[in-house]
mmCIF file of C-alpha atoms in Angstrom:
data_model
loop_
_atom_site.group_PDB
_atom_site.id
_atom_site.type_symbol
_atom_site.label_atom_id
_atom_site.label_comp_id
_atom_site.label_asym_id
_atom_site.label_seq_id
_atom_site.Cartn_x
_atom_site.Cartn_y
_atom_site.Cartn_z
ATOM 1 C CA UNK A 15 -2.703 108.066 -76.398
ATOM 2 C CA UNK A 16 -6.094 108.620 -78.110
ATOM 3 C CA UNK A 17 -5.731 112.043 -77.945
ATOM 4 C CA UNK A 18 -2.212 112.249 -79.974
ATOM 5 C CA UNK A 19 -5.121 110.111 -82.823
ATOM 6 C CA UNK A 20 -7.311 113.857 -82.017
ATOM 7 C CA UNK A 21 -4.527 116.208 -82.410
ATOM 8 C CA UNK A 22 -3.075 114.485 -85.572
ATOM 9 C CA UNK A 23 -6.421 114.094 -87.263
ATOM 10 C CA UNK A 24 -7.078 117.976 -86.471
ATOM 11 C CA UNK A 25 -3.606 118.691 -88.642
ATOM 12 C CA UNK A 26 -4.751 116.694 -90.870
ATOM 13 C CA UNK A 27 -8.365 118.693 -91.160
ATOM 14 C CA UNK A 28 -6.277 122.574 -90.875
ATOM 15 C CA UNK A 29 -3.413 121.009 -93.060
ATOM 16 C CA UNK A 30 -0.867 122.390 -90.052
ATOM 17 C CA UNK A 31 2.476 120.616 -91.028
ATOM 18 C CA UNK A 32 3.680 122.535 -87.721
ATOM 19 C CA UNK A 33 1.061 120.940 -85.903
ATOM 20 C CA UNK A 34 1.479 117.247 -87.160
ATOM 21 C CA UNK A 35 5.144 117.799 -86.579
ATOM 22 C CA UNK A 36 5.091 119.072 -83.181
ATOM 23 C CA UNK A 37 3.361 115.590 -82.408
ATOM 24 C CA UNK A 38 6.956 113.501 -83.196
ATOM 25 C CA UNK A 39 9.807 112.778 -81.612
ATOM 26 C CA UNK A 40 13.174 114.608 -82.750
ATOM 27 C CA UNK A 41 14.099 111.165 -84.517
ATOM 28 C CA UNK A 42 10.586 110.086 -85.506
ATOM 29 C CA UNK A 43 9.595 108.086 -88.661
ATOM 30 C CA UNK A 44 6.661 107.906 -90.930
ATOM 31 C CA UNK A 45 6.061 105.859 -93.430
ATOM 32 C CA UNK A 46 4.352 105.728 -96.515
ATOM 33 C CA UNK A 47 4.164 101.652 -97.309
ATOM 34 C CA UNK A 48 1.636 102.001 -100.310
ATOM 35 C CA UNK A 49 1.973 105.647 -101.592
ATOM 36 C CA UNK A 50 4.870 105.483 -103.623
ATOM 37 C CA UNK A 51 6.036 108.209 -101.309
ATOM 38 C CA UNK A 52 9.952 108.320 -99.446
ATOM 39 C CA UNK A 53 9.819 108.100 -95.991
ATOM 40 C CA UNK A 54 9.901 111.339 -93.898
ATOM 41 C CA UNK A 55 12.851 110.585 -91.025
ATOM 42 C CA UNK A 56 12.367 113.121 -88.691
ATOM 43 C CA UNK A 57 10.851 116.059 -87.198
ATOM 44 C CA UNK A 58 12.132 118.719 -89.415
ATOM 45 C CA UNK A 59 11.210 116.828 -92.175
ATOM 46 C CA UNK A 60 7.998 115.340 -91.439
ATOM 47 C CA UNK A 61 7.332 119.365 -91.307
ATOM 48 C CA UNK A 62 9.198 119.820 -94.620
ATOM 49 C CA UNK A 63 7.754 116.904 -96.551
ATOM 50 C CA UNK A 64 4.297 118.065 -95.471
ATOM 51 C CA UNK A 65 4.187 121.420 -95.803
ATOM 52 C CA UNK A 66 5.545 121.033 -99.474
ATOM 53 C CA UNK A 67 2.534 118.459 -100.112
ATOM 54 C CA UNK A 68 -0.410 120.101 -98.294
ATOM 55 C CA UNK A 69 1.306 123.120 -99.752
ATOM 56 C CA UNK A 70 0.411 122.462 -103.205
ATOM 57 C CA UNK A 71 -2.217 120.566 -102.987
ATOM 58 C CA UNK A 72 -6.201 122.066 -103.514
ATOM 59 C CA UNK A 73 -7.622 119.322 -101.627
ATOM 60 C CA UNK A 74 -8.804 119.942 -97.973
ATOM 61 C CA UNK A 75 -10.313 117.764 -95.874
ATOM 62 C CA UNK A 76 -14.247 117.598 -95.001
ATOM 63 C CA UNK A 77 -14.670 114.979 -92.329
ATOM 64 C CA UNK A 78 -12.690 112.333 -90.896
ATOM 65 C CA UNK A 79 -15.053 109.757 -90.099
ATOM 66 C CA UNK A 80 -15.168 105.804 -89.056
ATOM 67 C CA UNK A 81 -12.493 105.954 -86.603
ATOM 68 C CA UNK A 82 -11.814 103.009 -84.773
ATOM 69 C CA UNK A 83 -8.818 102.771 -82.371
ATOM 70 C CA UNK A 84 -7.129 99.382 -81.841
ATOM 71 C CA UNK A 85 -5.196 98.932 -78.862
ATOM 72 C CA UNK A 86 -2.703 96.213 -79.293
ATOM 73 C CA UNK A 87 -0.667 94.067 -77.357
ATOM 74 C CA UNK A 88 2.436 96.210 -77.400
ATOM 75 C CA UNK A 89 1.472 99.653 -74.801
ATOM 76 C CA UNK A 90 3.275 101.961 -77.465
ATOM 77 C CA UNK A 91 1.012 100.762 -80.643
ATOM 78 C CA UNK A 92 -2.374 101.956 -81.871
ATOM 79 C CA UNK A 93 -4.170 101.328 -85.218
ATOM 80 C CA UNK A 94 -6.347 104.049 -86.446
ATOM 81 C CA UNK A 95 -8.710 102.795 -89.040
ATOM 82 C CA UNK A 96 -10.370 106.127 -90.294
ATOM 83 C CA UNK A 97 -11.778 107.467 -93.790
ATOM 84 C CA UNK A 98 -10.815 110.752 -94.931
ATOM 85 C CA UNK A 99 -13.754 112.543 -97.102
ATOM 86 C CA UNK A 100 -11.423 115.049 -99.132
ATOM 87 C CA UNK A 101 -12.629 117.712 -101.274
ATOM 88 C CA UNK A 102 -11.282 118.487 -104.427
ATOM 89 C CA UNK A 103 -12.847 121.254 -106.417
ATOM 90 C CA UNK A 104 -16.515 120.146 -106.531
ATOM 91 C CA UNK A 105 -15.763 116.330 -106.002
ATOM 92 C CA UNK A 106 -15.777 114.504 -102.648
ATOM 93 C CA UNK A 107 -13.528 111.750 -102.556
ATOM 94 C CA UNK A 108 -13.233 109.283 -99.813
ATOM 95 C CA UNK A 109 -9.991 108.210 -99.025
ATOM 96 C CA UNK A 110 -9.753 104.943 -96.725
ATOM 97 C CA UNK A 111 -6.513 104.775 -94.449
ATOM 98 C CA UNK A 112 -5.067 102.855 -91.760
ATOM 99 C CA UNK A 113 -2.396 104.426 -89.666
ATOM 100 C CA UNK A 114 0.311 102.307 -86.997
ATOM 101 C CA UNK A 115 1.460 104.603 -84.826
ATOM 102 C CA UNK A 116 4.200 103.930 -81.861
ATOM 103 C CA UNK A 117 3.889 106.551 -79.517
ATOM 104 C CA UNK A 118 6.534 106.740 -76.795
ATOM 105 C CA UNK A 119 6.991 109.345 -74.062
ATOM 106 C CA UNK A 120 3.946 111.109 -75.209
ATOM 107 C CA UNK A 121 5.280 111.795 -78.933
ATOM 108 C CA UNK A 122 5.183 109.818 -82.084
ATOM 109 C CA UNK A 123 8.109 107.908 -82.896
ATOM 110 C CA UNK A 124 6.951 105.974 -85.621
ATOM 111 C CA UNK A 125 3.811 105.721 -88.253
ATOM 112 C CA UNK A 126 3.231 103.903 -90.889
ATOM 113 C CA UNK A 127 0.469 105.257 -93.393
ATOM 114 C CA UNK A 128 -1.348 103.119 -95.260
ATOM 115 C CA UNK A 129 -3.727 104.710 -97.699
ATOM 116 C CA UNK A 130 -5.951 103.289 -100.140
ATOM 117 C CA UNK A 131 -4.001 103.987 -103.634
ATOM 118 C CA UNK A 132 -6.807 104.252 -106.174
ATOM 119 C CA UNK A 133 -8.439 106.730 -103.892
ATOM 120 C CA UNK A 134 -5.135 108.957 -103.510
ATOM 121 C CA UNK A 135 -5.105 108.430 -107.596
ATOM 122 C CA UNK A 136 -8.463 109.838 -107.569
ATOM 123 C CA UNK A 137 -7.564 112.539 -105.580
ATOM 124 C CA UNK A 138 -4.787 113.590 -107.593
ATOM 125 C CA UNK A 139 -6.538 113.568 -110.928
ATOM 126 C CA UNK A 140 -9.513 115.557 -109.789
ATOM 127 C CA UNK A 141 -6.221 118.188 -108.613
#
């Protein structure tokens, strides 16, 4: 399952909504429980939502660092603890984050994206 935690973080670091997308299930979910954001419920629009937001977006990532994968008790669940050093302009902002993911059958089915709010703030005003 680690290596569904490599492909996502390298869409993340290309800002490839195809490629994040291709990593969930028809139905999947992900969830934004701190961003303010709607949830994205499924595929297609886990591709749509992001490829509108990395879309307009300037930032790009630098370096995801600090990841630590948590097995827990349930086979299907991870937690990714990571930081995402994003670069806006001439400003490097790091953006803590904390991602549940339930990964069934080899595909993402659910996530739950927690990101640190004054960060994403940060990165928005520097856009």
């Amino acid at each position: 399952m680690s290596e569904i935690v490599t492909a996502y973080h390298d869409a993340m670091s290309h800002k490839s909504p195809d490629a994040l997308a291709d990593l969930y299930a028809e139905d999947g979910l992900h969830e934004f429980p701190f961003g303010g954001l709607p949830p994205y419920q499924g595929r297609e629009r886990i591709r749509d939502g992001y490829r509108a937001s990395w879309g307009t977006s300037p930032a790009e990532v630098q370096e995801i660092r600090n990841v630590l994968i948590h097995h827990s008790t349930d086979p299907e669940v991870l937690v990714v603890e990571q930081e995402t050093v994003v670069k806006v302009g001439d400003r490097s902002i790091t953006v803590p984050g904390l991602l549940i993911l339930r990964i069934r059958d080899g595909l993402i089915v659910h996530t739950r994206d927690y990101m640190d709010a004054t960060a994403i703030a940060g990165v928005r005003a520097a856009a």
